[in-house]
Amino acid sequence: MFGGVLAIKTAGAEAAVLDRLRAHNRRRRDAAVKDRLATDLLGAATTASVELGTGLVLLLAAPAMRGGDFTVGDLALFTTYIGWLTAFPRSIGVFLSRLPQAAVATERLTRLMAPHEDAADLVRGSGVWLRGDPPPAPQPPPHDDRLRVLEARGLTVRGVLHDVGLRVERGSFTVVTGAVGAGKTTLVRALLGLLRADAGEIAWNGVPIRDPGTFLVPGRVAYAGQVPRLFSETLRENLLLGRAAGDEDARRALELAVFDRDLAELTRGLDTVVGPRGTRLSGGQAQRVTAARALVRDPDLLVVDDLSSALDVETERLLWERIAGRGPETVLVVSHRQAALERADQVIVLDRGRVAGRGRLADLLESCPEMRRLWHAELVAEAEERADLGFAEGGERAGLGEARRDEERGTEGTIEG
């Protein structure tokens, strides 16, 4: 819910989502009351048994106390040890109450683990280094099954995606596009195993993948997400993340991501600390560093989610030009921008979680109303951006005026800049 606020508002589903949340909270409240009641009853039973046992011992000791066989010293020892003895049954009660909770927690954690791991791996011992340099970071295992085709069939995520199919062939540039809330990011995350799909099958070179989250990793696939995830470390560490690669590899990746000029302006170069979450970089710079981090892994398939949202038109054009020319052979992009769509070998149009069109841009502009609507809106937005930056002159300004007039008339025709 909280991760998809915009999609919920776009779909007008606020009331339904809030009703579902209230129903969940009612079930949580009932379960919490039952759990607290059972825990308190068990605690009361163990505590009462301890107190009754203590009273019984004192009653049995009363004749000995009257006869002088049970001395004051014996009583002092008894009161000293009774606290330790009574703590044991109380601890047993707490343990019994927490055991079912631990079983549920273990079961949930086990579901998140790799298929070859089990509950015993949750408490598996591991080495701890305290002195000297840390051990080398684990490197991705080599693979000899180079990408020929990646397919997804019937991919479904409840409430977002509905029976979506996808085919990405080696050497292709595929773009997934659609309106806000159409399910583009959900499709990519479900494809990579970052989001659990309710139905569907994913295959690599025709072989079904049991666990995409552990299979589609570098160097098969590298992913540049929509939100940059940077750490308060040097630019080098943010790029390599322990990968056994040199500065030349990092510089090449930054050049492909159009960060070479920015790098030259940094006084410490690759040793520059980017700050918490990359706060010392602009939004566009952080996105390009995220792209470079994926590119430095030299993957079979590069997956990019709306990377160019914070880039100006010219930087974005150069970015796609470099990636398509010298980057990975196969690219899957989530974007609505003109520069990416015009370069695509295949465009997949999503509309409310379903595939509304598939093919080349020129064919979709003729056959897919949703693609024509998106294309028209993008042309207008990019024309306005160019005008704001002072790049639009003469005929471009006339084209912008024409685009605005067409938008007011509600036309779905295409506009040639």
CSV table of C-alpha atoms in Angstrom, one decimal:
chain,number,residue,atom,x,y,z
A,1,MET,CA,0.0,0.0,0.0
A,2,PHE,CA,2.5,2.6,1.1
A,3,GLY,CA,4.8,1.7,-1.7
A,4,GLY,CA,2.1,2.2,-4.3
A,5,VAL,CA,0.3,5.3,-3.2
A,6,LEU,CA,0.4,6.9,-6.7
A,7,ALA,CA,-1.0,3.8,-8.4
A,8,ILE,CA,-3.8,3.6,-5.8
A,9,LYS,CA,-4.8,7.2,-6.4
A,10,THR,CA,-4.6,6.8,-10.1
A,11,ALA,CA,-6.9,3.8,-10.0
A,12,GLY,CA,-9.3,5.6,-7.6
A,13,ALA,CA,-9.1,2.6,-5.2
A,14,GLU,CA,-8.6,4.5,-2.0
A,15,ALA,CA,-11.8,3.3,-0.4
A,16,ALA,CA,-11.3,-0.3,-1.3
A,17,VAL,CA,-7.7,-0.3,-0.1
A,18,LEU,CA,-8.7,1.4,3.2
A,19,ASP,CA,-11.5,-1.2,3.7
A,20,ARG,CA,-8.9,-4.0,3.2
A,21,LEU,CA,-6.5,-2.4,5.7
A,22,ARG,CA,-9.3,-2.0,8.3
A,23,ALA,CA,-10.2,-5.7,7.8
A,24,HIS,CA,-6.5,-6.7,8.3
A,25,ASN,CA,-6.3,-4.5,11.4
A,26,ARG,CA,-9.4,-6.1,12.9
A,27,ARG,CA,-7.8,-9.6,12.4
A,28,ARG,CA,-4.6,-8.3,13.9
A,29,ARG,CA,-6.4,-6.9,16.9
A,30,ASP,CA,-8.3,-10.2,17.6
A,31,ALA,CA,-5.1,-12.2,17.2
A,32,ALA,CA,-3.2,-9.9,19.6
A,33,VAL,CA,-6.0,-10.1,22.2
A,34,LYS,CA,-6.0,-13.9,22.0
A,35,ASP,CA,-2.2,-14.1,22.2
A,36,ARG,CA,-2.1,-11.7,25.2
A,37,LEU,CA,-4.9,-13.7,27.0
A,38,ALA,CA,-3.2,-17.0,26.4
A,39,THR,CA,0.2,-15.6,27.6
A,40,ASP,CA,-1.2,-14.1,30.7
A,41,LEU,CA,-3.2,-17.2,31.6
A,42,LEU,CA,-0.1,-19.4,31.2
A,43,GLY,CA,1.9,-16.9,33.3
A,44,ALA,CA,-0.7,-16.8,36.0
A,45,ALA,CA,-0.8,-20.6,36.1
A,46,THR,CA,2.9,-21.0,36.6
A,47,THR,CA,3.1,-18.1,39.1
A,48,ALA,CA,0.2,-19.5,41.1
A,49,SER,CA,1.8,-23.0,41.2
A,50,VAL,CA,5.0,-21.5,42.5
A,51,GLU,CA,3.3,-19.5,45.2
A,52,LEU,CA,1.1,-22.4,46.3
A,53,GLY,CA,4.2,-24.7,46.4
A,54,THR,CA,6.0,-22.1,48.6
A,55,GLY,CA,3.1,-21.9,51.0
A,56,LEU,CA,2.8,-25.7,51.2
A,57,VAL,CA,6.5,-26.0,52.1
A,58,LEU,CA,6.1,-23.4,54.9
A,59,LEU,CA,3.1,-25.3,56.2
A,60,LEU,CA,5.0,-28.5,56.3
A,61,ALA,CA,7.9,-26.8,58.0
A,62,ALA,CA,5.7,-25.3,60.7
A,63,PRO,CA,5.9,-28.3,63.2
A,64,ALA,CA,9.7,-28.3,62.8
A,65,MET,CA,9.8,-24.6,63.5
A,66,ARG,CA,7.8,-25.1,66.7
A,67,GLY,CA,10.0,-28.0,67.8
A,68,GLY,CA,13.1,-25.9,67.2
A,69,ASP,CA,14.5,-28.3,64.5
A,70,PHE,CA,13.9,-25.6,61.8
A,71,THR,CA,16.2,-22.7,62.8
A,72,VAL,CA,16.3,-19.1,61.8
A,73,GLY,CA,19.4,-19.9,59.7
A,74,ASP,CA,17.4,-22.6,57.8
A,75,LEU,CA,14.7,-20.1,57.2
A,76,ALA,CA,17.2,-17.5,55.8
A,77,LEU,CA,18.6,-20.1,53.4
A,78,PHE,CA,15.1,-21.1,52.4
A,79,THR,CA,14.1,-17.6,51.5
A,80,THR,CA,17.4,-17.1,49.6
A,81,TYR,CA,17.0,-20.1,47.4
A,82,ILE,CA,13.3,-20.0,46.9
A,83,GLY,CA,13.6,-17.0,44.5
A,84,TRP,CA,16.0,-18.9,42.3
A,85,LEU,CA,13.8,-22.0,42.3
A,86,THR,CA,10.6,-20.1,41.5
A,87,ALA,CA,12.3,-18.4,38.6
A,88,PHE,CA,12.7,-21.7,36.7
A,89,PRO,CA,9.0,-22.6,36.3
A,90,ARG,CA,8.2,-19.0,35.4
A,91,SER,CA,10.9,-19.1,32.7
A,92,ILE,CA,9.3,-22.4,31.4
A,93,GLY,CA,6.0,-20.6,31.2
A,94,VAL,CA,7.5,-17.7,29.2
A,95,PHE,CA,9.3,-20.2,26.9
A,96,LEU,CA,6.1,-22.1,26.2
A,97,SER,CA,4.3,-18.9,25.3
A,98,ARG,CA,7.0,-17.8,22.9
A,99,LEU,CA,7.6,-21.1,21.2
A,100,PRO,CA,4.6,-20.8,18.8
A,101,GLN,CA,5.6,-17.2,17.9
A,102,ALA,CA,9.2,-18.4,17.1
A,103,ALA,CA,7.8,-21.2,14.9
A,104,VAL,CA,5.8,-18.7,12.9
A,105,ALA,CA,8.8,-16.3,12.6
A,106,THR,CA,11.1,-19.1,11.5
A,107,GLU,CA,8.6,-20.3,8.8
A,108,ARG,CA,8.3,-16.8,7.4
A,109,LEU,CA,12.1,-16.3,7.3
A,110,THR,CA,12.6,-19.6,5.6
A,111,ARG,CA,10.2,-18.6,2.8
A,112,LEU,CA,12.5,-15.7,2.0
A,113,MET,CA,15.6,-17.9,1.8
A,114,ALA,CA,17.1,-19.5,-1.3
A,115,PRO,CA,15.6,-22.9,-2.3
A,116,HIS,CA,18.7,-24.9,-1.3
A,117,GLU,CA,18.6,-23.4,2.3
A,118,ASP,CA,16.5,-24.4,5.2
A,119,ALA,CA,15.7,-23.3,8.8
A,120,ALA,CA,19.1,-24.6,10.1
A,121,ASP,CA,20.9,-22.0,7.9
A,122,LEU,CA,19.2,-19.2,9.9
A,123,VAL,CA,21.6,-20.0,12.8
A,124,ARG,CA,24.6,-21.3,10.9
A,125,GLY,CA,27.9,-20.1,12.3
A,126,SER,CA,30.1,-17.8,10.2
A,127,GLY,CA,33.5,-16.4,10.6
A,128,VAL,CA,34.0,-13.0,12.2
A,129,TRP,CA,37.1,-11.0,11.4
A,130,LEU,CA,38.2,-8.6,14.1
A,131,ARG,CA,41.8,-7.8,13.1
A,132,GLY,CA,43.5,-7.1,9.8
A,133,ASP,CA,41.8,-6.8,6.4
A,134,PRO,CA,38.4,-8.4,5.8
A,135,PRO,CA,38.2,-11.4,3.5
A,136,PRO,CA,37.6,-10.8,-0.2
A,137,ALA,CA,34.0,-10.2,-1.2
A,138,PRO,CA,32.4,-13.2,-2.9
A,139,GLN,CA,32.3,-12.8,-6.6
A,140,PRO,CA,29.4,-13.9,-8.8
A,141,PRO,CA,29.8,-17.4,-10.1
A,142,PRO,CA,30.8,-17.8,-13.8
A,143,HIS,CA,28.1,-19.0,-16.2
A,144,ASP,CA,28.3,-20.5,-19.6
A,145,ASP,CA,24.7,-20.2,-20.6
A,146,ARG,CA,24.9,-16.9,-22.3
A,147,LEU,CA,21.5,-15.2,-22.9
A,148,ARG,CA,19.7,-16.1,-26.1
A,149,VAL,CA,16.2,-15.3,-25.0
A,150,LEU,CA,14.5,-14.4,-21.7
A,151,GLU,CA,10.7,-15.1,-21.6
A,152,ALA,CA,7.9,-14.5,-19.2
A,153,ARG,CA,4.6,-16.1,-19.7
A,154,GLY,CA,1.3,-15.4,-17.8
A,155,LEU,CA,3.1,-13.2,-15.3
A,156,THR,CA,0.5,-12.1,-12.7
A,157,VAL,CA,0.8,-10.0,-9.6
A,158,ARG,CA,-2.5,-9.7,-7.7
A,159,GLY,CA,-4.1,-6.3,-8.3
A,160,VAL,CA,-1.4,-5.0,-10.5
A,161,LEU,CA,-0.4,-7.3,-13.4
A,162,HIS,CA,-2.7,-9.6,-15.3
A,163,ASP,CA,-1.4,-12.4,-17.5
A,164,VAL,CA,1.5,-10.4,-19.0
A,165,GLY,CA,3.9,-12.0,-21.5
A,166,LEU,CA,7.4,-10.8,-22.3
A,167,ARG,CA,10.1,-12.0,-24.7
A,168,VAL,CA,13.6,-10.4,-24.8
A,169,GLU,CA,16.0,-11.7,-27.4
A,170,ARG,CA,19.8,-11.3,-27.4
A,171,GLY,CA,20.9,-8.1,-29.0
A,172,SER,CA,17.5,-6.3,-28.7
A,173,PHE,CA,16.6,-3.0,-27.1
A,174,THR,CA,13.2,-3.5,-25.5
A,175,VAL,CA,11.2,-0.6,-23.9
A,176,VAL,CA,8.2,-1.1,-21.5
A,177,THR,CA,6.0,1.9,-21.4
A,178,GLY,CA,2.7,3.0,-20.1
A,179,ALA,CA,0.9,5.5,-18.0
A,180,VAL,CA,1.6,6.1,-14.3
A,181,GLY,CA,0.3,3.1,-12.3
A,182,ALA,CA,0.2,0.8,-15.4
A,183,GLY,CA,2.5,-1.8,-13.7
A,184,LYS,CA,5.8,-1.2,-15.5
A,185,THR,CA,8.0,-1.3,-12.4
A,186,THR,CA,6.0,-4.2,-11.0
A,187,LEU,CA,6.6,-6.1,-14.2
A,188,VAL,CA,10.4,-5.6,-14.0
A,189,ARG,CA,10.6,-6.5,-10.3
A,190,ALA,CA,8.5,-9.6,-10.7
A,191,LEU,CA,10.6,-10.6,-13.7
A,192,LEU,CA,13.8,-10.4,-11.7
A,193,GLY,CA,12.4,-12.1,-8.6
A,194,LEU,CA,12.4,-9.0,-6.5
A,195,LEU,CA,8.6,-9.2,-6.1
A,196,ARG,CA,6.7,-12.5,-5.7
A,197,ALA,CA,4.5,-13.3,-8.6
A,198,ASP,CA,1.2,-15.0,-8.0
A,199,ALA,CA,1.2,-16.9,-11.3
A,200,GLY,CA,3.3,-17.2,-14.4
A,201,GLU,CA,6.6,-18.7,-15.6
A,202,ILE,CA,10.0,-17.2,-16.4
A,203,ALA,CA,12.5,-19.0,-18.7
A,204,TRP,CA,16.1,-18.4,-19.5
A,205,ASN,CA,17.0,-19.8,-23.0
A,206,GLY,CA,13.9,-21.9,-22.8
A,207,VAL,CA,14.7,-23.4,-19.4
A,208,PRO,CA,12.2,-22.5,-16.6
A,209,ILE,CA,13.7,-20.6,-13.7
A,210,ARG,CA,12.7,-21.9,-10.3
A,211,ASP,CA,13.9,-18.9,-8.3
A,212,PRO,CA,14.5,-15.8,-10.5
A,213,GLY,CA,15.9,-13.8,-7.4
A,214,THR,CA,18.9,-16.0,-7.1
A,215,PHE,CA,19.4,-16.8,-10.9
A,216,LEU,CA,19.0,-13.5,-12.6
A,217,VAL,CA,22.0,-11.8,-10.9
A,218,PRO,CA,25.3,-10.4,-12.2
A,219,GLY,CA,26.8,-11.3,-14.5
A,220,ARG,CA,23.6,-12.6,-16.2
A,221,VAL,CA,21.5,-9.5,-15.3
A,222,ALA,CA,22.3,-6.1,-13.8
A,223,TYR,CA,19.5,-3.9,-12.6
A,224,ALA,CA,19.4,-0.1,-12.3
A,225,GLY,CA,16.4,0.7,-10.2
A,226,GLN,CA,14.1,3.7,-10.3
A,227,VAL,CA,15.3,5.1,-7.0
A,228,PRO,CA,19.1,5.4,-6.7
A,229,ARG,CA,20.5,3.5,-3.7
A,230,LEU,CA,23.8,5.0,-2.8
A,231,PHE,CA,25.9,4.7,0.4
A,232,SER,CA,28.0,7.2,2.3
A,233,GLU,CA,31.2,5.8,0.7
A,234,THR,CA,33.5,6.8,-2.1
A,235,LEU,CA,32.3,6.8,-5.6
A,236,ARG,CA,34.5,3.8,-6.3
A,237,GLU,CA,33.0,1.7,-3.5
A,238,ASN,CA,29.5,2.7,-4.7
A,239,LEU,CA,30.3,1.4,-8.2
A,240,LEU,CA,32.2,-1.8,-7.4
A,241,LEU,CA,30.5,-2.9,-4.1
A,242,GLY,CA,33.4,-5.3,-3.6
A,243,ARG,CA,33.7,-6.5,-7.2
A,244,ALA,CA,37.1,-7.4,-8.3
A,245,ALA,CA,37.5,-4.6,-10.9
A,246,GLY,CA,40.0,-1.8,-11.4
A,247,ASP,CA,39.6,1.9,-11.8
A,248,GLU,CA,39.7,1.6,-15.6
A,249,ASP,CA,36.5,-0.5,-15.5
A,250,ALA,CA,34.9,2.0,-13.2
A,251,ARG,CA,35.9,4.9,-15.5
A,252,ARG,CA,34.6,3.1,-18.6
A,253,ALA,CA,31.2,2.5,-16.9
A,254,LEU,CA,31.0,6.1,-15.8
A,255,GLU,CA,31.7,7.2,-19.4
A,256,LEU,CA,28.9,5.0,-20.7
A,257,ALA,CA,26.6,6.5,-18.1
A,258,VAL,CA,27.6,10.1,-19.3
A,259,PHE,CA,29.3,10.8,-16.0
A,260,ASP,CA,32.8,11.4,-17.4
A,261,ARG,CA,32.5,15.2,-17.4
A,262,ASP,CA,31.1,15.2,-13.8
A,263,LEU,CA,34.0,12.9,-12.7
A,264,ALA,CA,36.6,15.4,-14.1
A,265,GLU,CA,35.0,18.2,-12.1
A,266,LEU,CA,35.3,16.2,-8.8
A,267,THR,CA,38.5,17.2,-7.0
A,268,ARG,CA,39.0,13.7,-5.6
A,269,GLY,CA,37.7,11.8,-8.6
A,270,LEU,CA,36.7,8.2,-7.7
A,271,ASP,CA,37.7,8.8,-4.1
A,272,THR,CA,35.0,11.4,-3.6
A,273,VAL,CA,32.6,10.5,-0.8
A,274,VAL,CA,29.0,10.9,-2.1
A,275,GLY,CA,27.4,11.4,1.3
A,276,PRO,CA,24.4,9.6,2.9
A,277,ARG,CA,22.2,8.2,0.1
A,278,GLY,CA,24.3,10.2,-2.4
A,279,THR,CA,23.2,13.6,-1.1
A,280,ARG,CA,26.3,15.3,-2.5
A,281,LEU,CA,25.2,14.4,-6.0
A,282,SER,CA,22.3,15.9,-7.9
A,283,GLY,CA,19.3,13.7,-8.9
A,284,GLY,CA,20.6,13.2,-12.4
A,285,GLN,CA,24.1,12.4,-11.2
A,286,ALA,CA,22.8,9.8,-8.7
A,287,GLN,CA,20.8,8.2,-11.5
A,288,ARG,CA,23.8,8.0,-13.8
A,289,VAL,CA,26.0,6.6,-11.0
A,290,THR,CA,23.3,3.9,-10.5
A,291,ALA,CA,23.5,3.1,-14.2
A,292,ALA,CA,27.3,2.9,-14.1
A,293,ARG,CA,27.1,0.5,-11.2
A,294,ALA,CA,25.0,-1.8,-13.3
A,295,LEU,CA,27.2,-1.3,-16.4
A,296,VAL,CA,30.5,-2.1,-14.6
A,297,ARG,CA,29.2,-5.7,-14.1
A,298,ASP,CA,29.2,-6.3,-17.9
A,299,PRO,CA,25.9,-8.2,-17.8
A,300,ASP,CA,24.2,-10.3,-20.5
A,301,LEU,CA,21.1,-8.2,-19.9
A,302,LEU,CA,20.9,-4.7,-18.6
A,303,VAL,CA,17.6,-3.8,-16.9
A,304,VAL,CA,16.9,-0.1,-16.4
A,305,ASP,CA,13.8,1.3,-14.7
A,306,ASP,CA,13.0,4.9,-15.6
A,307,LEU,CA,16.6,5.9,-15.4
A,308,SER,CA,16.4,9.2,-17.3
A,309,SER,CA,13.5,10.9,-15.3
A,310,ALA,CA,15.9,13.4,-13.8
A,311,LEU,CA,18.0,14.0,-17.0
A,312,ASP,CA,17.7,16.8,-19.5
A,313,VAL,CA,16.9,15.8,-23.1
A,314,GLU,CA,20.4,16.1,-24.5
A,315,THR,CA,22.0,14.1,-21.7
A,316,GLU,CA,19.4,11.4,-22.0
A,317,ARG,CA,19.9,11.2,-25.8
A,318,LEU,CA,23.7,10.8,-25.3
A,319,LEU,CA,23.1,8.2,-22.5
A,320,TRP,CA,21.1,5.9,-24.7
A,321,GLU,CA,23.4,6.4,-27.6
A,322,ARG,CA,26.4,5.3,-25.6
A,323,ILE,CA,24.6,2.3,-24.0
A,324,ALA,CA,23.2,1.1,-27.3
A,325,GLY,CA,26.5,1.6,-29.1
A,326,ARG,CA,29.1,0.3,-26.5
A,327,GLY,CA,27.1,-1.1,-23.6
A,328,PRO,CA,25.6,-4.6,-23.1
A,329,GLU,CA,24.1,-6.2,-26.2
A,330,THR,CA,20.7,-6.7,-24.7
A,331,VAL,CA,18.8,-3.9,-22.9
A,332,LEU,CA,15.4,-3.9,-21.2
A,333,VAL,CA,14.2,-0.4,-20.3
A,334,VAL,CA,11.2,1.0,-18.5
A,335,SER,CA,10.6,4.5,-20.0
A,336,HIS,CA,8.2,6.8,-21.6
A,337,ARG,CA,10.8,9.2,-23.0
A,338,GLN,CA,11.1,9.8,-26.7
A,339,ALA,CA,14.8,9.1,-26.9
A,340,ALA,CA,14.3,5.5,-25.6
A,341,LEU,CA,11.2,4.8,-27.6
A,342,GLU,CA,12.7,5.8,-30.9
A,343,ARG,CA,15.7,3.5,-30.4
A,344,ALA,CA,13.6,0.5,-29.4
A,345,ASP,CA,13.5,-2.7,-31.4
A,346,GLN,CA,10.4,-3.7,-29.4
A,347,VAL,CA,7.9,-1.5,-27.4
A,348,ILE,CA,5.5,-3.1,-24.9
A,349,VAL,CA,2.6,-0.9,-23.9
A,350,LEU,CA,1.0,-1.6,-20.6
A,351,ASP,CA,-2.5,-0.3,-19.7
A,352,ARG,CA,-3.8,-1.0,-16.2
A,353,GLY,CA,-1.7,-4.1,-15.8
A,354,ARG,CA,-2.4,-5.6,-19.2
A,355,VAL,CA,-0.5,-5.6,-22.5
A,356,ALA,CA,-2.2,-3.1,-24.7
A,357,GLY,CA,0.2,-3.3,-27.6
A,358,ARG,CA,3.5,-4.8,-28.7
A,359,GLY,CA,5.8,-4.1,-31.6
A,360,ARG,CA,7.8,-1.3,-33.2
A,361,LEU,CA,7.0,2.3,-32.3
A,362,ALA,CA,5.9,3.2,-35.9
A,363,ASP,CA,3.5,0.2,-36.0
A,364,LEU,CA,2.1,1.0,-32.5
A,365,LEU,CA,1.4,4.6,-33.4
A,366,GLU,CA,-0.9,3.3,-36.1
A,367,SER,CA,-2.5,0.4,-34.3
A,368,CYS,CA,-2.5,1.2,-30.5
A,369,PRO,CA,-4.6,4.2,-29.2
A,370,GLU,CA,-2.8,4.0,-25.8
A,371,MET,CA,0.6,4.4,-27.5
A,372,ARG,CA,-0.7,7.4,-29.5
A,373,ARG,CA,-1.9,9.0,-26.4
A,374,LEU,CA,1.4,8.5,-24.5
A,375,TRP,CA,3.5,9.6,-27.5
A,376,HIS,CA,1.5,12.8,-27.9
A,377,ALA,CA,1.8,13.6,-24.2
A,378,GLU,CA,5.5,12.9,-24.3
A,379,LEU,CA,6.1,15.1,-27.3
A,380,VAL,CA,4.3,18.0,-25.6
A,381,ALA,CA,6.3,17.5,-22.4
A,382,GLU,CA,9.6,17.3,-24.1
A,383,ALA,CA,8.8,20.4,-26.2
A,384,GLU,CA,8.0,22.3,-23.1
A,385,GLU,CA,11.2,21.1,-21.4
A,386,ARG,CA,13.2,22.3,-24.4
A,387,ALA,CA,11.5,25.7,-24.2
A,388,ASP,CA,12.2,26.0,-20.5
A,389,LEU,CA,15.8,25.3,-21.1
A,390,GLY,CA,16.0,27.8,-23.9
A,391,PHE,CA,16.7,25.3,-26.6
A,392,ALA,CA,13.5,25.8,-28.6
A,393,GLU,CA,13.7,28.4,-31.4
A,394,GLY,CA,11.9,29.2,-34.6
A,395,GLY,CA,10.2,26.1,-35.9
A,396,GLU,CA,10.5,24.3,-32.6
A,397,ARG,CA,8.5,27.0,-30.9
A,398,ALA,CA,5.9,26.8,-33.7
A,399,GLY,CA,5.8,23.0,-33.2
A,400,LEU,CA,5.2,23.5,-29.5
A,401,GLY,CA,2.3,25.8,-30.2
A,402,GLU,CA,0.8,23.3,-32.6
A,403,ALA,CA,1.2,20.5,-30.1
A,404,ARG,CA,-0.6,22.6,-27.4
A,405,ARG,CA,-3.4,23.4,-29.8
A,406,ASP,CA,-3.7,19.7,-30.7
A,407,GLU,CA,-3.8,18.8,-27.1
A,408,GLU,CA,-6.6,21.3,-26.4
A,409,ARG,CA,-8.6,19.8,-29.3
A,410,GLY,CA,-8.0,16.3,-27.8
A,411,THR,CA,-6.4,14.8,-31.0
A,412,GLU,CA,-4.7,11.5,-30.8
A,413,GLY,CA,-2.6,12.0,-33.9
A,414,THR,CA,1.2,12.1,-33.8
A,415,ILE,CA,3.2,15.3,-34.0
A,416,GLU,CA,6.4,15.6,-35.9
A,417,GLY,CA,8.8,18.0,-34.3
